[in-house]
Amino acid sequence: MDKIALTNVRVFDGERLLEPTTVVIDGDRIGDDQAGARTWDGGGGVLLPGLIDCHIHLTDDATLSALACYGVTTGLDMGTWPPELVASLRGRPGVTDVRSSGTGATHPASMHAKRMGRAQGLVADPDEARAYVAQRVAESVDYIKIIVDPPGFDELTVRALVEAAHAHGLRTIAHAATRDAVLLAQAGGVDVLTHAPIDRPLEDSDVQRARASGQVVVPTLTMMEAIVERLAGSVPVSYDVARATVGQWYQAGVTILAGTDANQAASAPASPPYGTSLHHELQLLVGAGLSAVDALRSATILAARYFGLADRGVIAPGKRADLVLIDGDPLRDISAVSKIAAVWCAGVPAAGAPGRTEEAG
């Protein structure tokens, strides 16, 4: 693998854009010695750590290529089956690196189980909850997904899932797309709330409870916007509720992470596209009140930090060479993240990335 010196790039360090500098790609890592490197002129562009989408659903190897070419170098899968498929998509060079929950836990009576035709991951009571977690651990999952979709789980079962996961050192992520689901997930002690409610706003006390408990939120505003557009007029849902709730969480100091729910499932209520949907998500987060800096942090340093990905999320010697070069200043206009010039996944250029990809040296 070539050693490359990316010259004349402005690095996003997690807080600001630095003055033009040189970043060395040395194999699959970021190096600190330019000796023997081939140069690649970054043209004054902005160099971001590879973006992390904190909520996707895997389909096949094309999923990884689609994510990578739009700068998403890490994807956190929140529900894919069978485990053999997930295993086959791990650790592939030159494309997006993935983590996965395997199949999520769902109550047999939930609307989710019925709509998706679920036969896997069904959990009816605390005993089944413990058995479910043991099965996922045997499959080497990275965290536990809990689909809190009333009618379905009671608090005891949610708590049993959480406690069993924590006993194995695993985080828990709750699908919670309504206010009642959010409250149940909070009461059950889940670590991450994914989706923002689209039916009713949260009370200030609910928001403060999330802050006090250290819960993290992945709002997937892209998905919530798409669901509301699809269901407009047929059921009482509102994107304004989701957007306002994200603003409440943010103002209260709750950690917000970027995720899209990108998928290609025919039974899903909407299917955000892989890669480009994360660019849109960052714009929606800014529209909900996040600063551009915090939106970028939600898809880089904070996402890596919270999910225990210590080797990425920042541009520093020794870290994975997951890098995205863009044209434009995303701190002035967050839409600049879509102006991609080049992408590297662990030091390997991502095939099909839009923009300028010619090298010089």
Tab-separated table of C-alpha atoms in Angstrom:
chain	number	residue	atom	x	y	z
A	1	MET	CA	0.000	0.000	0.000
A	2	ASP	CA	1.344	3.450	-0.961
A	3	LYS	CA	2.551	5.976	1.562
A	4	ILE	CA	0.872	9.255	0.651
A	5	ALA	CA	1.379	12.789	1.945
A	6	LEU	CA	-1.839	14.796	1.590
A	7	THR	CA	-0.562	18.335	1.320
A	8	ASN	CA	-2.421	21.636	1.636
A	9	VAL	CA	-5.427	20.316	3.566
A	10	ARG	CA	-7.386	22.006	6.354
A	11	VAL	CA	-8.047	19.415	9.059
A	12	PHE	CA	-11.223	19.363	11.148
A	13	ASP	CA	-9.869	18.529	14.602
A	14	GLY	CA	-13.241	18.025	16.279
A	15	GLU	CA	-13.583	21.684	17.232
A	16	ARG	CA	-12.359	23.850	14.348
A	17	LEU	CA	-10.624	23.881	10.987
A	18	LEU	CA	-6.841	24.100	11.274
A	19	GLU	CA	-4.535	26.020	8.982
A	20	PRO	CA	-3.379	24.169	5.840
A	21	THR	CA	-1.094	21.268	6.699
A	22	THR	CA	0.042	17.830	5.527
A	23	VAL	CA	-1.484	14.521	6.640
A	24	VAL	CA	0.369	11.278	5.953
A	25	ILE	CA	-1.401	8.047	5.015
A	26	ASP	CA	0.965	5.225	5.934
A	27	GLY	CA	-0.668	1.922	5.120
A	28	ASP	CA	-3.994	1.711	6.922
A	29	ARG	CA	-2.989	4.306	9.532
A	30	ILE	CA	-2.261	8.003	9.759
A	31	GLY	CA	1.487	8.458	9.984
A	32	ASP	CA	3.794	11.174	11.273
A	33	ASP	CA	6.735	10.885	8.860
A	34	GLN	CA	6.605	12.135	5.268
A	35	ALA	CA	9.850	10.456	4.227
A	36	GLY	CA	9.347	8.403	1.071
A	37	ALA	CA	5.719	9.466	0.659
A	38	ARG	CA	4.104	10.257	-2.660
A	39	THR	CA	2.429	13.680	-2.551
A	40	TRP	CA	-1.247	14.361	-3.199
A	41	ASP	CA	-2.227	18.027	-3.365
A	42	GLY	CA	-5.407	18.622	-1.385
A	43	GLY	CA	-5.902	22.005	-3.047
A	44	GLY	CA	-6.844	23.740	0.189
A	45	GLY	CA	-9.778	21.407	0.770
A	46	VAL	CA	-11.144	20.370	4.153
A	47	LEU	CA	-10.100	16.969	5.491
A	48	LEU	CA	-12.638	15.298	7.760
A	49	PRO	CA	-12.340	12.080	9.732
A	50	GLY	CA	-14.339	9.378	7.964
A	51	LEU	CA	-18.028	9.869	8.689
A	52	ILE	CA	-19.891	7.418	10.944
A	53	ASP	CA	-23.556	6.592	10.318
A	54	CYS	CA	-24.882	5.418	13.677
A	55	HIS	CA	-27.975	3.704	12.261
A	56	ILE	CA	-28.027	1.666	9.074
A	57	HIS	CA	-29.354	-1.723	7.971
A	58	LEU	CA	-27.044	-3.849	5.874
A	59	THR	CA	-28.186	-5.377	2.598
A	60	ASP	CA	-25.127	-6.746	0.763
A	61	ASP	CA	-21.633	-5.755	-0.316
A	62	ALA	CA	-23.112	-2.986	-2.465
A	63	THR	CA	-24.217	-1.369	0.812
A	64	LEU	CA	-20.589	-0.914	1.821
A	65	SER	CA	-19.517	0.533	-1.528
A	66	ALA	CA	-22.433	2.974	-1.574
A	67	LEU	CA	-21.629	4.209	1.922
A	68	ALA	CA	-17.913	4.508	1.273
A	69	CYS	CA	-18.119	6.526	-1.909
A	70	TYR	CA	-20.045	9.229	-0.013
A	71	GLY	CA	-17.579	9.413	2.855
A	72	VAL	CA	-19.291	7.097	5.347
A	73	THR	CA	-16.351	4.948	6.373
A	74	THR	CA	-18.043	3.316	9.386
A	75	GLY	CA	-21.624	2.035	9.504
A	76	LEU	CA	-23.373	0.869	12.657
A	77	ASP	CA	-25.910	-1.754	11.631
A	78	MET	CA	-29.030	-1.808	13.798
A	79	GLY	CA	-30.689	-4.998	12.679
A	80	THR	CA	-29.649	-7.504	10.007
A	81	TRP	CA	-30.176	-11.246	9.748
A	82	PRO	CA	-28.835	-13.901	9.271
A	83	PRO	CA	-25.557	-13.667	11.208
A	84	GLU	CA	-23.678	-15.249	8.303
A	85	LEU	CA	-24.532	-12.226	6.155
A	86	VAL	CA	-23.257	-9.816	8.788
A	87	ALA	CA	-20.064	-11.836	9.238
A	88	SER	CA	-19.440	-11.825	5.476
A	89	LEU	CA	-19.526	-8.003	5.394
A	90	ARG	CA	-17.077	-7.411	8.242
A	91	GLY	CA	-13.481	-6.404	7.688
A	92	ARG	CA	-13.544	-5.854	3.930
A	93	PRO	CA	-10.714	-3.668	2.605
A	94	GLY	CA	-11.390	-0.413	0.780
A	95	VAL	CA	-15.028	-0.114	1.835
A	96	THR	CA	-17.037	0.860	4.885
A	97	ASP	CA	-16.216	-0.896	8.160
A	98	VAL	CA	-19.286	-2.167	10.020
A	99	ARG	CA	-20.492	-3.075	13.488
A	100	SER	CA	-23.807	-4.838	14.097
A	101	SER	CA	-26.521	-5.789	16.566
A	102	GLY	CA	-27.578	-8.787	14.504
A	103	THR	CA	-31.338	-9.169	14.597
A	104	GLY	CA	-33.106	-6.864	17.050
A	105	ALA	CA	-35.302	-7.963	19.943
A	106	THR	CA	-39.013	-7.610	19.165
A	107	HIS	CA	-42.134	-8.533	21.119
A	108	PRO	CA	-44.358	-10.981	19.185
A	109	ALA	CA	-47.384	-8.692	19.636
A	110	SER	CA	-45.700	-5.511	18.439
A	111	MET	CA	-46.733	-3.731	15.280
A	112	HIS	CA	-43.119	-3.934	14.141
A	113	ALA	CA	-43.107	-7.727	14.323
A	114	LYS	CA	-46.352	-7.927	12.391
A	115	ARG	CA	-45.408	-5.402	9.711
A	116	MET	CA	-41.949	-6.826	9.139
A	117	GLY	CA	-43.122	-10.437	9.249
A	118	ARG	CA	-40.579	-11.180	11.951
A	119	ALA	CA	-39.736	-14.759	12.889
A	120	GLN	CA	-36.361	-13.993	14.493
A	121	GLY	CA	-35.527	-12.147	17.690
A	122	LEU	CA	-38.967	-12.536	19.256
A	123	VAL	CA	-38.904	-11.928	23.013
A	124	ALA	CA	-42.054	-12.216	25.138
A	125	ASP	CA	-40.792	-12.061	28.751
A	126	PRO	CA	-37.682	-11.576	30.921
A	127	ASP	CA	-36.599	-15.216	30.656
A	128	GLU	CA	-36.702	-15.046	26.871
A	129	ALA	CA	-34.868	-11.724	27.094
A	130	ARG	CA	-31.891	-13.337	28.778
A	131	ALA	CA	-31.865	-16.188	26.267
A	132	TYR	CA	-32.067	-13.712	23.384
A	133	VAL	CA	-29.032	-11.776	24.616
A	134	ALA	CA	-27.061	-14.999	25.093
A	135	GLN	CA	-27.804	-15.928	21.465
A	136	ARG	CA	-26.626	-12.562	20.178
A	137	VAL	CA	-23.448	-12.782	22.269
A	138	ALA	CA	-22.735	-16.182	20.689
A	139	GLU	CA	-23.015	-14.449	17.295
A	140	SER	CA	-20.394	-11.862	18.366
A	141	VAL	CA	-22.673	-8.827	18.069
A	142	ASP	CA	-21.326	-5.427	19.069
A	143	TYR	CA	-24.407	-4.141	20.948
A	144	ILE	CA	-28.039	-5.107	21.564
A	145	LYS	CA	-30.960	-3.567	19.641
A	146	ILE	CA	-34.347	-3.437	21.389
A	147	ILE	CA	-37.412	-2.545	19.321
A	148	VAL	CA	-39.683	-0.726	21.762
A	149	ASP	CA	-42.862	-0.616	19.721
A	150	PRO	CA	-46.098	-0.635	21.782
A	151	PRO	CA	-48.118	-2.731	22.161
A	152	GLY	CA	-45.396	-5.120	23.130
A	153	PHE	CA	-42.674	-5.057	25.742
A	154	ASP	CA	-43.394	-4.224	29.348
A	155	GLU	CA	-40.826	-2.445	31.467
A	156	LEU	CA	-39.623	-5.641	33.161
A	157	THR	CA	-38.751	-7.237	29.830
A	158	VAL	CA	-36.954	-4.142	28.564
A	159	ARG	CA	-35.004	-3.958	31.799
A	160	ALA	CA	-34.143	-7.668	31.574
A	161	LEU	CA	-32.735	-7.114	28.075
A	162	VAL	CA	-30.702	-4.149	29.305
A	163	GLU	CA	-29.357	-5.952	32.354
A	164	ALA	CA	-28.415	-9.055	30.365
A	165	ALA	CA	-26.642	-6.916	27.766
A	166	HIS	CA	-24.770	-4.953	30.408
A	167	ALA	CA	-23.697	-8.194	32.091
A	168	HIS	CA	-21.888	-9.004	28.835
A	169	GLY	CA	-20.440	-5.498	28.517
A	170	LEU	CA	-22.749	-4.518	25.644
A	171	ARG	CA	-24.633	-1.255	25.100
A	172	THR	CA	-28.351	-1.259	24.369
A	173	ILE	CA	-30.012	0.713	21.584
A	174	ALA	CA	-33.784	1.209	21.610
A	175	HIS	CA	-35.972	1.808	18.574
A	176	ALA	CA	-38.424	4.348	20.014
A	177	ALA	CA	-40.411	6.381	17.497
A	178	THR	CA	-43.283	7.577	19.702
A	179	ARG	CA	-43.424	9.416	23.007
A	180	ASP	CA	-44.711	6.351	24.889
A	181	ALA	CA	-41.919	4.232	23.418
A	182	VAL	CA	-39.315	6.810	24.473
A	183	LEU	CA	-40.686	6.831	28.011
A	184	LEU	CA	-40.679	3.017	28.197
A	185	ALA	CA	-37.122	2.837	26.867
A	186	GLN	CA	-36.018	5.424	29.407
A	187	ALA	CA	-37.735	3.577	32.244
A	188	GLY	CA	-36.059	0.349	31.139
A	189	GLY	CA	-32.631	1.961	31.328
A	190	VAL	CA	-31.514	1.691	27.687
A	191	ASP	CA	-28.303	3.442	26.726
A	192	VAL	CA	-29.245	4.887	23.318
A	193	LEU	CA	-32.584	6.175	22.041
A	194	THR	CA	-32.819	5.942	18.291
A	195	HIS	CA	-35.427	7.928	16.323
A	196	ALA	CA	-37.212	11.051	17.492
A	197	PRO	CA	-40.934	10.859	18.332
A	198	ILE	CA	-43.296	11.995	15.587
A	199	ASP	CA	-46.590	11.759	17.491
A	200	ARG	CA	-46.345	13.919	20.638
A	201	PRO	CA	-43.680	16.167	22.155
A	202	LEU	CA	-41.725	15.141	25.223
A	203	GLU	CA	-42.194	16.962	28.504
A	204	ASP	CA	-39.231	18.916	29.822
A	205	SER	CA	-38.935	16.383	32.649
A	206	ASP	CA	-38.559	13.557	30.084
A	207	VAL	CA	-35.751	15.456	28.374
A	208	GLN	CA	-34.003	16.193	31.647
A	209	ARG	CA	-34.278	12.511	32.608
A	210	ALA	CA	-32.358	11.575	29.471
A	211	ARG	CA	-29.664	14.105	30.334
A	212	ALA	CA	-29.414	12.978	33.949
A	213	SER	CA	-29.173	9.294	33.041
A	214	GLY	CA	-26.522	9.864	30.395
A	215	GLN	CA	-28.683	8.511	27.599
A	216	VAL	CA	-27.577	9.267	24.043
A	217	VAL	CA	-29.893	9.976	21.104
A	218	VAL	CA	-29.647	9.047	17.422
A	219	PRO	CA	-32.687	10.951	16.065
A	220	THR	CA	-32.631	9.648	12.448
A	221	LEU	CA	-34.430	12.800	11.313
A	222	THR	CA	-33.976	11.699	7.705
A	223	MET	CA	-36.128	8.647	8.375
A	224	MET	CA	-38.686	10.525	10.467
A	225	GLU	CA	-39.061	13.154	7.739
A	226	ALA	CA	-39.585	10.425	5.130
A	227	ILE	CA	-42.132	8.558	7.260
A	228	VAL	CA	-44.161	11.710	7.863
A	229	GLU	CA	-44.140	12.509	4.141
A	230	ARG	CA	-45.308	8.988	3.346
A	231	LEU	CA	-48.047	8.955	5.984
A	232	ALA	CA	-49.194	12.543	5.509
A	233	GLY	CA	-52.922	12.809	6.127
A	234	SER	CA	-53.439	9.158	7.030
A	235	VAL	CA	-52.233	9.218	10.650
A	236	PRO	CA	-51.557	12.070	13.109
A	237	VAL	CA	-47.768	12.431	12.844
A	238	SER	CA	-45.600	15.527	12.550
A	239	TYR	CA	-41.988	16.104	11.563
A	240	ASP	CA	-42.153	19.357	13.522
A	241	VAL	CA	-42.514	17.282	16.699
A	242	ALA	CA	-39.354	15.315	15.890
A	243	ARG	CA	-37.368	18.428	15.006
A	244	ALA	CA	-38.493	20.281	18.130
A	245	THR	CA	-37.652	17.283	20.323
A	246	VAL	CA	-34.116	17.170	18.948
A	247	GLY	CA	-33.821	20.850	19.787
A	248	GLN	CA	-34.973	20.129	23.339
A	249	TRP	CA	-32.463	17.331	23.766
A	250	TYR	CA	-29.651	19.447	22.375
A	251	GLN	CA	-30.420	22.470	24.541
A	252	ALA	CA	-30.559	20.207	27.592
A	253	GLY	CA	-27.070	18.854	26.858
A	254	VAL	CA	-28.086	15.373	25.704
A	255	THR	CA	-25.480	13.848	23.367
A	256	ILE	CA	-26.776	13.701	19.784
A	257	LEU	CA	-25.257	11.269	17.276
A	258	ALA	CA	-25.893	11.171	13.530
A	259	GLY	CA	-27.732	8.218	12.011
A	260	THR	CA	-30.093	7.753	9.097
A	261	ASP	CA	-31.806	4.324	9.203
A	262	ALA	CA	-30.601	3.805	5.612
A	263	ASN	CA	-31.992	0.533	4.300
A	264	GLN	CA	-33.387	-1.327	1.299
A	265	ALA	CA	-36.034	-3.370	3.090
A	266	ALA	CA	-39.281	-3.630	1.145
A	267	SER	CA	-41.283	-3.749	4.390
A	268	ALA	CA	-39.674	-0.635	5.896
A	269	PRO	CA	-41.850	2.491	6.211
A	270	ALA	CA	-39.214	4.422	4.212
A	271	SER	CA	-35.772	3.682	2.762
A	272	PRO	CA	-33.212	6.485	3.032
A	273	PRO	CA	-30.352	5.900	0.563
A	274	TYR	CA	-26.948	4.782	1.773
A	275	GLY	CA	-24.385	7.551	2.072
A	276	THR	CA	-26.177	10.627	0.782
A	277	SER	CA	-28.765	10.354	3.546
A	278	LEU	CA	-26.079	11.086	6.147
A	279	HIS	CA	-25.278	14.352	4.360
A	280	HIS	CA	-28.985	15.189	4.566
A	281	GLU	CA	-29.112	14.136	8.223
A	282	LEU	CA	-26.392	16.628	9.126
A	283	GLN	CA	-28.387	19.383	7.444
A	284	LEU	CA	-31.526	18.369	9.339
A	285	LEU	CA	-29.633	18.337	12.634
A	286	VAL	CA	-28.454	21.880	11.978
A	287	GLY	CA	-32.045	22.767	11.093
A	288	ALA	CA	-33.113	21.366	14.472
A	289	GLY	CA	-30.732	23.673	16.316
A	290	LEU	CA	-27.327	21.984	16.383
A	291	SER	CA	-24.324	24.078	15.464
A	292	ALA	CA	-22.432	22.947	12.369
A	293	VAL	CA	-19.506	21.955	14.596
A	294	ASP	CA	-21.707	19.766	16.776
A	295	ALA	CA	-23.364	18.217	13.725
A	296	LEU	CA	-19.924	17.221	12.412
A	297	ARG	CA	-18.937	15.960	15.857
A	298	SER	CA	-22.088	13.824	15.922
A	299	ALA	CA	-20.843	11.901	12.865
A	300	THR	CA	-17.157	11.738	13.825
A	301	ILE	CA	-15.511	12.116	17.220
A	302	LEU	CA	-18.646	11.721	19.372
A	303	ALA	CA	-19.927	8.699	17.449
A	304	ALA	CA	-16.544	6.993	17.705
A	305	ARG	CA	-16.156	7.865	21.367
A	306	TYR	CA	-19.589	6.665	22.414
A	307	PHE	CA	-19.486	3.368	20.520
A	308	GLY	CA	-15.984	2.544	21.720
A	309	LEU	CA	-14.276	2.984	18.337
A	310	ALA	CA	-11.055	4.344	19.781
A	311	ASP	CA	-9.091	4.013	16.531
A	312	ARG	CA	-11.152	6.504	14.515
A	313	GLY	CA	-13.250	9.678	14.618
A	314	VAL	CA	-10.256	11.999	14.708
A	315	ILE	CA	-7.290	12.706	12.424
A	316	ALA	CA	-4.157	11.909	14.413
A	317	PRO	CA	-1.064	9.705	14.045
A	318	GLY	CA	-1.826	6.063	14.771
A	319	LYS	CA	-5.532	6.321	13.991
A	320	ARG	CA	-7.164	4.517	11.065
A	321	ALA	CA	-6.702	6.378	7.820
A	322	ASP	CA	-10.449	6.881	7.376
A	323	LEU	CA	-10.524	10.250	5.654
A	324	VAL	CA	-12.871	12.410	3.599
A	325	LEU	CA	-11.617	15.350	1.544
A	326	ILE	CA	-14.279	17.900	0.663
A	327	ASP	CA	-14.422	21.194	-1.215
A	328	GLY	CA	-15.924	23.957	0.912
A	329	ASP	CA	-16.188	24.932	4.572
A	330	PRO	CA	-18.763	22.776	6.435
A	331	LEU	CA	-18.604	25.054	9.471
A	332	ARG	CA	-20.042	27.860	7.350
A	333	ASP	CA	-22.387	25.657	5.332
A	334	ILE	CA	-22.941	22.074	6.492
A	335	SER	CA	-24.028	21.056	2.985
A	336	ALA	CA	-20.337	21.234	1.997
A	337	VAL	CA	-19.982	17.668	3.326
A	338	SER	CA	-21.593	16.505	0.089
A	339	LYS	CA	-18.878	18.137	-2.048
A	340	ILE	CA	-16.598	15.124	-1.881
A	341	ALA	CA	-13.206	15.170	-3.573
A	342	ALA	CA	-11.809	11.877	-2.271
A	343	VAL	CA	-12.393	9.179	0.355
A	344	TRP	CA	-9.981	6.732	1.980
A	345	CYS	CA	-11.143	3.699	3.980
A	346	ALA	CA	-8.260	2.522	6.171
A	347	GLY	CA	-5.864	4.040	3.662
A	348	VAL	CA	-7.493	2.573	0.546
A	349	PRO	CA	-9.161	5.005	-1.890
A	350	ALA	CA	-12.905	4.344	-2.074
A	351	ALA	CA	-13.914	3.313	-5.573
A	352	GLY	CA	-16.629	5.451	-7.109
A	353	ALA	CA	-16.246	8.440	-4.788
A	354	PRO	CA	-17.524	11.527	-6.603
A	355	GLY	CA	-15.396	14.597	-7.207
A	356	ARG	CA	-11.729	14.950	-8.100
A	357	THR	CA	-9.726	11.795	-7.514
A	358	GLU	CA	-6.593	12.423	-9.595
A	359	GLU	CA	-3.355	12.078	-7.699
A	360	ALA	CA	-0.122	13.971	-8.215
A	361	GLY	CA	3.322	12.993	-7.158
